Structure formats: structure tokens, C-alpha cells
Coordinates of C-alpha atoms in Angstrom, one line a residue:
X12 CA -33.2 -60.5 -142.7
X13 CA -31.7 -58.6 -139.7
X14 CA -31.7 -55.4 -141.8
X15 CA -35.5 -55.5 -142.2
X16 CA -36.4 -56.7 -138.7
X17 CA -34.4 -54.0 -136.9
X18 CA -36.2 -51.0 -138.6
X19 CA -39.5 -52.7 -137.9
X20 CA -38.5 -53.1 -134.2
X21 CA -37.5 -49.5 -134.0
X22 CA -40.7 -48.4 -135.5
X23 CA -42.7 -50.3 -132.9
X24 CA -40.5 -49.0 -130.1
X25 CA -40.9 -45.4 -131.3
X26 CA -44.7 -45.8 -131.7
X27 CA -44.9 -47.2 -128.1
X28 CA -42.8 -44.3 -126.8
X29 CA -45.0 -41.8 -128.7
X30 CA -48.2 -43.3 -127.2
X31 CA -46.6 -43.3 -123.7
X32 CA -45.7 -39.6 -124.2
X33 CA -49.2 -38.7 -125.2
X34 CA -50.8 -40.7 -122.4
X35 CA -48.5 -39.0 -119.8
X36 CA -48.2 -35.4 -121.3
X37 CA -51.6 -34.8 -122.8
X38 CA -53.6 -35.0 -119.5
X39 CA -51.1 -32.7 -117.9
X40 CA -51.4 -30.2 -120.8
X41 CA -55.2 -30.4 -120.6
X42 CA -55.1 -29.8 -116.9
X43 CA -53.0 -26.7 -117.4
X44 CA -55.5 -25.4 -120.0
X45 CA -58.4 -25.9 -117.5
X46 CA -60.3 -22.8 -116.4
X47 CA -59.7 -21.9 -112.8
X48 CA -62.8 -21.8 -110.5
X49 CA -62.6 -19.1 -107.8
X50 CA -64.5 -20.2 -104.7
X51 CA -63.9 -19.3 -101.1
X52 CA -63.7 -22.6 -99.2
X53 CA -63.3 -22.7 -95.5
X54 CA -62.2 -26.0 -94.1
X55 CA -62.4 -26.7 -90.3
X56 CA -60.1 -29.4 -89.0
X57 CA -59.2 -29.4 -85.3
X58 CA -57.6 -32.8 -85.2
X59 CA -54.6 -32.4 -87.4
X60 CA -51.6 -34.8 -87.4
X61 CA -48.2 -34.4 -89.1
X62 CA -49.6 -35.9 -92.4
X63 CA -52.7 -33.7 -92.5
X64 CA -54.6 -36.8 -93.5
X65 CA -57.9 -35.7 -92.0
X66 CA -58.4 -33.2 -94.8
X67 CA -55.6 -33.9 -97.3
X68 CA -57.9 -35.7 -99.8
X69 CA -60.3 -32.8 -99.8
X70 CA -57.5 -30.4 -100.7
X71 CA -56.4 -32.8 -103.4
X72 CA -59.8 -32.4 -105.0
X73 CA -59.7 -28.6 -104.7
X74 CA -56.3 -28.5 -106.5
X75 CA -57.3 -31.2 -109.0
X76 CA -60.4 -29.3 -110.0
X77 CA -58.5 -26.0 -110.0
X78 CA -60.7 -24.4 -107.4
X79 CA -58.7 -21.3 -106.3
X80 CA -58.9 -18.5 -103.8
X81 CA -61.0 -15.7 -105.2
X82 CA -58.9 -13.0 -103.6
X83 CA -55.6 -13.8 -105.4
X84 CA -56.2 -17.0 -107.6
X85 CA -53.7 -19.0 -105.5
X86 CA -54.1 -22.7 -104.9
X87 CA -55.4 -24.0 -101.6
X88 CA -52.6 -25.3 -99.4
X89 CA -53.6 -28.3 -97.2
X90 CA -50.9 -27.3 -94.6
X91 CA -52.0 -23.7 -94.2
X92 CA -55.5 -22.9 -95.6
X93 CA -57.8 -24.4 -92.9
X94 CA -59.2 -23.4 -89.5
X95 CA -58.1 -25.5 -86.6
X96 CA -54.9 -27.0 -85.1
X97 CA -51.6 -26.4 -86.8
X98 CA -49.1 -29.1 -85.6
X99 CA -45.9 -27.6 -87.0
X100 CA -46.2 -24.6 -84.6
X101 CA -48.6 -26.1 -82.0
X102 CA -51.0 -23.2 -82.8
X103 CA -54.8 -23.4 -82.1
X104 CA -57.0 -21.1 -84.2
X105 CA -59.4 -19.0 -82.2
X106 CA -62.8 -17.5 -83.1
X107 CA -61.2 -14.3 -84.4
X108 CA -59.7 -16.5 -87.1
X109 CA -63.0 -18.0 -88.1
X110 CA -63.7 -15.8 -91.1
X111 CA -66.9 -16.8 -93.0
X112 CA -67.3 -13.5 -94.8
X113 CA -67.8 -14.1 -98.5
X114 CA -67.4 -17.9 -97.9
X115 CA -69.0 -20.1 -100.5
X116 CA -68.5 -23.6 -99.0
X117 CA -67.9 -24.4 -95.4
X118 CA -66.5 -28.0 -94.8
X119 CA -66.4 -29.4 -91.3
X120 CA -63.8 -32.1 -91.7
X121 CA -62.8 -33.1 -88.2
X122 CA -63.5 -31.4 -84.8
X123 CA -62.5 -34.1 -82.3
X124 CA -59.6 -32.0 -81.2
X125 CA -56.2 -32.4 -79.5
X126 CA -55.6 -34.2 -76.2
X127 CA -52.8 -34.5 -73.7
X128 CA -52.4 -38.1 -72.7
X129 CA -50.7 -39.3 -69.5
X130 CA -47.1 -40.5 -69.7
X131 CA -48.2 -44.1 -69.0
X132 CA -51.3 -44.2 -71.2
X133 CA -52.1 -47.9 -70.8
X134 CA -51.6 -47.9 -67.0
X135 CA -53.8 -44.8 -66.8
X136 CA -56.6 -46.6 -68.7
X137 CA -56.3 -49.7 -66.4
X138 CA -56.5 -47.5 -63.3
X139 CA -59.6 -45.7 -64.7
X140 CA -61.1 -48.3 -67.0
X141 CA -64.5 -46.7 -67.4
X142 CA -63.7 -43.3 -68.6
X143 CA -64.7 -42.5 -72.1
X144 CA -61.7 -40.3 -73.0
X145 CA -58.8 -40.9 -70.6
X146 CA -57.1 -37.6 -71.4
X147 CA -57.2 -33.8 -71.0
X148 CA -58.7 -32.1 -74.1
X149 CA -56.6 -29.1 -75.1
X150 CA -58.6 -28.0 -78.1
X151 CA -61.6 -29.2 -80.1
X152 CA -65.4 -29.1 -80.5
X153 CA -67.3 -25.9 -81.3
X154 CA -67.9 -22.8 -79.2
X155 CA -71.2 -21.1 -79.0
X156 CA -69.8 -18.3 -81.1
X157 CA -68.7 -20.7 -83.8
X158 CA -72.1 -22.4 -84.0
X159 CA -73.8 -19.0 -84.2
X160 CA -71.4 -18.0 -87.1
X161 CA -72.2 -21.3 -88.9
X162 CA -76.0 -20.7 -88.5
X163 CA -75.6 -17.1 -89.9
X164 CA -73.5 -18.4 -92.8
X165 CA -76.2 -21.0 -93.7
X166 CA -79.0 -18.5 -93.5
X167 CA -77.3 -16.2 -96.0
X168 CA -77.1 -19.0 -98.6
X169 CA -73.7 -20.6 -98.0
X170 CA -73.2 -24.3 -98.6
X171 CA -72.3 -26.5 -95.6
X172 CA -70.8 -29.9 -95.7
X173 CA -70.1 -31.7 -92.4
X174 CA -69.1 -35.2 -91.5
X175 CA -68.6 -37.8 -88.8
X176 CA -67.7 -36.6 -85.2
X177 CA -68.9 -33.0 -85.7
X178 CA -71.7 -33.9 -83.3
X179 CA -69.9 -36.1 -80.7
X180 CA -67.0 -34.0 -79.4
X181 CA -67.1 -33.9 -75.6
X182 CA -66.3 -30.2 -75.8
X183 CA -69.4 -29.4 -77.7
X184 CA -72.2 -28.4 -75.3
X185 CA -75.4 -30.3 -75.7
X186 CA -77.4 -27.2 -76.8
X187 CA -74.8 -26.3 -79.4
X188 CA -74.8 -29.8 -80.8
X189 CA -78.6 -29.7 -81.1
X190 CA -78.3 -26.5 -83.0
X191 CA -75.9 -28.1 -85.5
X192 CA -78.1 -31.1 -85.8
X193 CA -81.2 -29.0 -86.7
X194 CA -79.1 -27.1 -89.2
X195 CA -78.0 -30.4 -90.8
X196 CA -81.5 -32.0 -90.7
X197 CA -80.6 -34.9 -88.4
X198 CA -80.7 -36.1 -84.8
X199 CA -77.7 -37.9 -83.4
X200 CA -78.4 -41.4 -82.2
X201 CA -75.3 -41.4 -80.0
X202 CA -74.1 -44.7 -81.6
X203 CA -70.7 -44.8 -83.2
X204 CA -68.8 -47.6 -84.9
X205 CA -65.5 -48.4 -86.6
X206 CA -64.0 -51.2 -88.7
X207 CA -60.8 -52.7 -87.4
X208 CA -58.4 -54.7 -89.5
X209 CA -57.4 -56.3 -86.1
X210 CA -59.9 -56.1 -83.3
X211 CA -57.1 -56.5 -80.8
X212 CA -56.0 -53.0 -81.9
X213 CA -59.1 -51.5 -80.2
X214 CA -58.4 -49.0 -77.4
X215 CA -57.9 -50.6 -74.0
X216 CA -60.9 -48.8 -72.4
X217 CA -63.2 -50.6 -74.9
X218 CA -61.7 -54.0 -74.0
X219 CA -62.1 -53.3 -70.3
X220 CA -65.6 -52.0 -70.7
X221 CA -66.6 -54.9 -72.9
X222 CA -65.3 -57.4 -70.3
X223 CA -67.0 -55.6 -67.5
X224 CA -70.3 -55.6 -69.3
X225 CA -70.3 -59.2 -70.7
X226 CA -68.2 -60.9 -67.9
X227 CA -66.1 -62.3 -70.8
X228 CA -62.5 -62.0 -71.6
X229 CA -61.5 -60.0 -74.7
X230 CA -60.2 -62.6 -77.2
X231 CA -61.0 -61.0 -80.5
X232 CA -58.0 -60.9 -82.9
X233 CA -59.3 -60.9 -86.4
X234 CA -61.0 -58.1 -88.3
X235 CA -64.4 -56.8 -87.4
X236 CA -66.5 -53.8 -86.2
X237 CA -66.9 -52.3 -82.8
X238 CA -69.9 -50.2 -82.0
X239 CA -70.4 -48.0 -78.9
X240 CA -74.0 -47.4 -78.0
X241 CA -74.7 -44.4 -75.6
X242 CA -78.4 -44.1 -76.2
X243 CA -79.4 -45.2 -72.7
X244 CA -79.3 -42.0 -70.6
X245 CA -79.6 -44.1 -67.4
X246 CA -76.4 -45.9 -68.2
X247 CA -73.2 -44.1 -67.3
X248 CA -71.0 -45.7 -70.0
X249 CA -71.7 -46.8 -73.5
X250 CA -72.5 -50.4 -74.4
X251 CA -69.8 -52.2 -76.4
X252 CA -71.0 -54.3 -79.3
X253 CA -68.5 -56.4 -81.2
X254 CA -69.1 -58.0 -84.7
X255 CA -66.2 -60.4 -85.5
X256 CA -65.5 -62.7 -88.4
X257 CA -68.4 -65.0 -87.4
X258 CA -70.9 -62.1 -87.5
X259 CA -70.0 -60.4 -90.8
X260 CA -69.4 -61.4 -94.4
X261 CA -67.2 -59.8 -97.0
X262 CA -67.5 -57.0 -97.8
X263 CA -68.1 -56.1 -94.2
X264 CA -69.9 -52.8 -94.9
X265 CA -70.9 -51.0 -98.1
X266 CA -72.7 -47.8 -99.2
X267 CA -75.8 -48.0 -101.3
X268 CA -76.7 -44.8 -103.2
X269 CA -80.2 -43.4 -103.8
X270 CA -81.5 -42.2 -107.2
X271 CA -80.7 -38.5 -106.9
X272 CA -78.6 -36.0 -108.9
X273 CA -76.1 -35.7 -106.1
X274 CA -75.4 -39.4 -106.5
X275 CA -74.9 -39.2 -110.3
X276 CA -71.7 -41.0 -111.2
X277 CA -71.4 -42.6 -107.8
X278 CA -70.9 -46.4 -107.8
X279 CA -73.4 -48.5 -105.9
X280 CA -72.4 -51.0 -103.1
X281 CA -69.0 -49.4 -102.5
X282 CA -67.1 -51.1 -99.6
X283 CA -66.4 -48.9 -96.6
X284 CA -63.8 -49.5 -93.9
X285 CA -63.7 -46.8 -91.3
X286 CA -65.6 -44.7 -88.7
X287 CA -69.4 -44.3 -89.0
X288 CA -72.3 -43.2 -86.8
X289 CA -76.1 -43.6 -86.6
X290 CA -78.3 -40.6 -87.2
X291 CA -82.1 -40.1 -87.5
X292 CA -83.1 -37.8 -90.4
X293 CA -85.6 -35.1 -89.8
X294 CA -88.9 -35.2 -91.8
X295 CA -87.6 -32.5 -94.2
X296 CA -84.3 -34.3 -94.8
X297 CA -83.3 -36.2 -97.9
X298 CA -81.3 -39.4 -97.5
X299 CA -78.9 -39.7 -100.4
X300 CA -77.0 -42.9 -99.5
X301 CA -77.2 -45.6 -96.9
X302 CA -74.7 -47.8 -95.1
X303 CA -75.4 -51.6 -95.0
X304 CA -73.8 -54.0 -92.7
X305 CA -73.3 -57.4 -94.3
X306 CA -74.1 -59.6 -91.3
X307 CA -74.4 -63.3 -91.0
X308 CA -77.4 -64.8 -89.2
X309 CA -75.4 -64.6 -85.9
X310 CA -74.5 -60.9 -86.6
X311 CA -78.1 -60.0 -87.4
X312 CA -79.2 -61.5 -84.1
X313 CA -76.6 -59.4 -82.2
X314 CA -77.8 -56.2 -83.9
X315 CA -81.4 -57.2 -83.3
X316 CA -80.7 -57.6 -79.6
X317 CA -78.9 -54.2 -79.5
X318 CA -82.0 -52.7 -81.3
X319 CA -79.7 -51.4 -84.1
X320 CA -80.6 -51.6 -87.8
X321 CA -78.1 -53.0 -90.3
X322 CA -79.1 -50.3 -92.9
X323 CA -78.9 -46.7 -91.9
X324 CA -78.1 -43.2 -93.4
X325 CA -74.7 -42.5 -94.8
X326 CA -75.3 -39.1 -96.6
X327 CA -78.1 -36.8 -95.7
X328 CA -79.2 -33.4 -97.1
X329 CA -81.0 -31.2 -94.6
X330 CA -83.8 -30.5 -97.1
X331 CA -84.6 -30.3 -100.8
X332 CA -82.6 -27.0 -101.3
X333 CA -79.4 -29.2 -101.1
X334 CA -77.4 -26.6 -99.3
X335 CA -76.5 -28.5 -96.1
X336 CA -75.1 -32.0 -96.1
X337 CA -74.0 -34.4 -93.4
X338 CA -71.9 -37.5 -94.1
X339 CA -72.1 -40.1 -91.2
X340 CA -68.7 -41.5 -92.1
X341 CA -65.2 -40.1 -91.8
X342 CA -65.2 -39.5 -95.5
X343 CA -62.4 -36.9 -96.0
X344 CA -59.9 -38.9 -94.0
X345 CA -58.3 -40.9 -96.9
X346 CA -54.8 -41.3 -98.3
X347 CA -54.4 -40.1 -101.9
X348 CA -51.1 -39.8 -103.8
X349 CA -50.3 -36.3 -105.1
X350 CA -48.9 -37.7 -108.3
X351 CA -52.1 -37.5 -110.4
X352 CA -53.4 -34.3 -109.0
X353 CA -52.4 -32.3 -112.1
X354 CA -53.7 -34.9 -114.6
X355 CA -57.0 -34.0 -116.3
X356 CA -59.7 -36.6 -115.8
X357 CA -57.5 -38.8 -113.6
X358 CA -60.6 -39.8 -111.6
X359 CA -62.2 -41.6 -114.6
X360 CA -59.7 -44.4 -115.2
X361 CA -59.2 -44.9 -111.4
X362 CA -63.0 -45.1 -110.9
X363 CA -63.0 -48.0 -113.3
X364 CA -59.8 -49.5 -112.1
X365 CA -61.2 -50.0 -108.6
X366 CA -64.4 -51.5 -109.9
X367 CA -62.4 -54.7 -110.6
X368 CA -59.5 -54.3 -108.2
X369 CA -60.4 -55.0 -104.6
X370 CA -58.7 -53.1 -101.8
X371 CA -59.7 -53.5 -98.2
X372 CA -59.2 -49.8 -97.2
X373 CA -60.6 -46.4 -98.2
X374 CA -58.9 -46.2 -101.6
X375 CA -61.8 -47.8 -103.5
X376 CA -64.3 -45.7 -101.5
X377 CA -62.4 -42.5 -102.3
X378 CA -62.5 -42.9 -106.1
X379 CA -65.8 -44.7 -106.5
X380 CA -67.9 -42.8 -104.0
X381 CA -66.3 -39.7 -102.5
X382 CA -64.9 -38.1 -105.6
X383 CA -68.0 -38.2 -107.8
X384 CA -70.3 -37.2 -104.9
X385 CA -68.1 -34.2 -104.0
X386 CA -67.9 -33.2 -107.6
X387 CA -71.7 -33.0 -107.7
X388 CA -71.9 -31.1 -104.4
X389 CA -69.3 -28.6 -105.4
X390 CA -70.9 -28.0 -108.8
X391 CA -73.9 -26.7 -106.9
X392 CA -71.9 -24.2 -105.0
X393 CA -72.4 -20.6 -106.3
X394 CA -69.9 -17.9 -105.8
X395 CA -71.8 -15.5 -103.5

């Protein structure tokens, strides 16, 4: 009996090892056999930390899809191949480095910038509780020259993708911001929000301003959303709106896609947990996806009093030519493991995995919404 069982056990074991080898090695082999796609991609990121998180997921996609530099066929490097702040050397790129010649895709990932904060940050905020940004900005926003270069690039047929905070940097002059908005087919509503896992982690200036406006002590400690509303030009500081656990249901916020080729393969009702903003699309614009706040009756009443809709644009194309896109969320700022980058078709199993596995961060959003949407956008980019 043992002599017959042992060979059978070995056969099963060898079969399992063979299947595992195929599952692991075949996708890597197929990736190696993929044809490279030469495209010149210029990424702007002026808010770079040590982990390069603000644009790392975008470079993951460039490498995964084997999009390479046209001049030498090299891979794009997330630590070097972008325009902005370089933390390792504390170097700020200047306009002379902003080279859009022969550029196919320009991606504005993050432009908030780099700040110098006082030694005693909390004390500084308490002493000056009403300032919007209690720090000295060293770098960030867009110069008039940069905006002019972006306009010229767009006029000559380049593809522009921009996302949250491109329009709100304090270093961007109002006129330059309006030029960018016209290019992207939107108008900024000057309303910005963010999901917090713990509302008590909100910046101190928000807490101080909320207490000053409502005459109530800040006692929020669970998860929720904080919205800053700066629409009232007669008001010196933004209004703070807080949606806590009694105001919102789970999922707190989700993205609903429209029926459009850019949204092919994108999942519907994808939870989203990060920064967002309100914009008003121009008449020529095409809204491709919308945010939806899942409010309770009390939450809807708060939003009604603030004159803010609970459904608003998430992705907008400037017009039907589908060359300029604006994402009203901080979409490229996602963590993604480099492990599967060189696995052909890795996005497919992960897309379905996260359809049943709930995660309360940007992971599900990345695989179910951002990856298929960016694949559709990049597929429209022609080498110029």
C-alpha cells in the first residue's frame, strides 16, 4: 500500500509545482516578449517626498505597459524622469528644464510644492490660527512661462492629463490658473475635501477655524470628510464643513462612471478615500465620471445648507477631441508594490480580486478605476 500511495503523492506534488511554475514564470515571459511602446511622457511633480508616492503609481504603469523613452528605448525612472522637486539633492527644476519638444503626453501629477515650516509648527498655528498655509513656500505652482508652454503644447496636438491641486496652489497667479482651467474645460469652484481615517488627524488650522466659525469645540475622533469652501469672496477664510460618522454611510464616497469609451473596463461605484475638489465643467466639456457622497439624512442636510451637491464631476475631458483631461481627485498618489510590474496582465486578476475584497484605502481604486482608465487614455496618445 505505501509503495502505491507514495508515487501518487509525488505525482500530485510535481503537478502542483509545475502549475505554480507556469503561473509564476509564464506571465514574466510574456511580459518580456511584449513590444515596447516609445512615447515621450513628461511628468510634473513639484511635491515629491522620499518615497516618490505622488507619481510612483503612474511610473509603475509606464513600466508595466513597456512605455519607453523614444530617444534611447530606456525605461522611465520614477526617481529621475520627472520635472519638479528632487528631494535627494534638494534640487528644484526651473523653466529651462521644462522641455515639451516632441512630448506626446504631459501629466500634471502634483504641483502643491515644497514649504519651510517653523520649528514649532503647532505653536505657530496657534499663534496665527487663521492663516491658510502657515509656512513659507519654497517651490511650487506654475509660472506664466510654464502655462504658456503648456498651452502651446496642447495647441500642437499633445495630450494633457492633470489632476487635483493643479488649480489651487497659492503660487499660481489667478490669471494663470484661469488659463489652465480654460485649457482643461473646467472652472474651479474653490471647494476642496479630503477623507480622514481619523478626523482628529486634521491640521490644527482647520480645527481652530472650525471652532471659531461654529463656536463649538472640535471633538471629532472617528473617520469622516472635511471640506473647505472658499467660494465666498467676501469671506477672508474658507468655511469648514465636517461630515462625521453620523453624516455618512459606508462606502463614504464612490466614483460612478459614464458610458464612454474612456471608461471601458472601469468598474462602477468604486470607493474612493482621498483628496477631491469641486469643478464646474464648461459647456464643451465631457464629464466621464462623477463622485458621489453617500450621506445620511443629517449629512444631506449639512450639504444642502452649505449649497454643495453630493454628486459632482470626478473626471472631465475638455471637449470631444479627448486630448485634455482633468481628474478632480488625487489619483496618481497611490501605493503600488513593484513586485508584479513585470507580470503580463497582472491588472486583470487584481481587478477581480478587489471586486470582492474590501479595502478602505486607495488600493481598490487604483486597480478598479485608475488602471483601466489610464490604459484607455494612453491608448489614444499618438507619437507625434
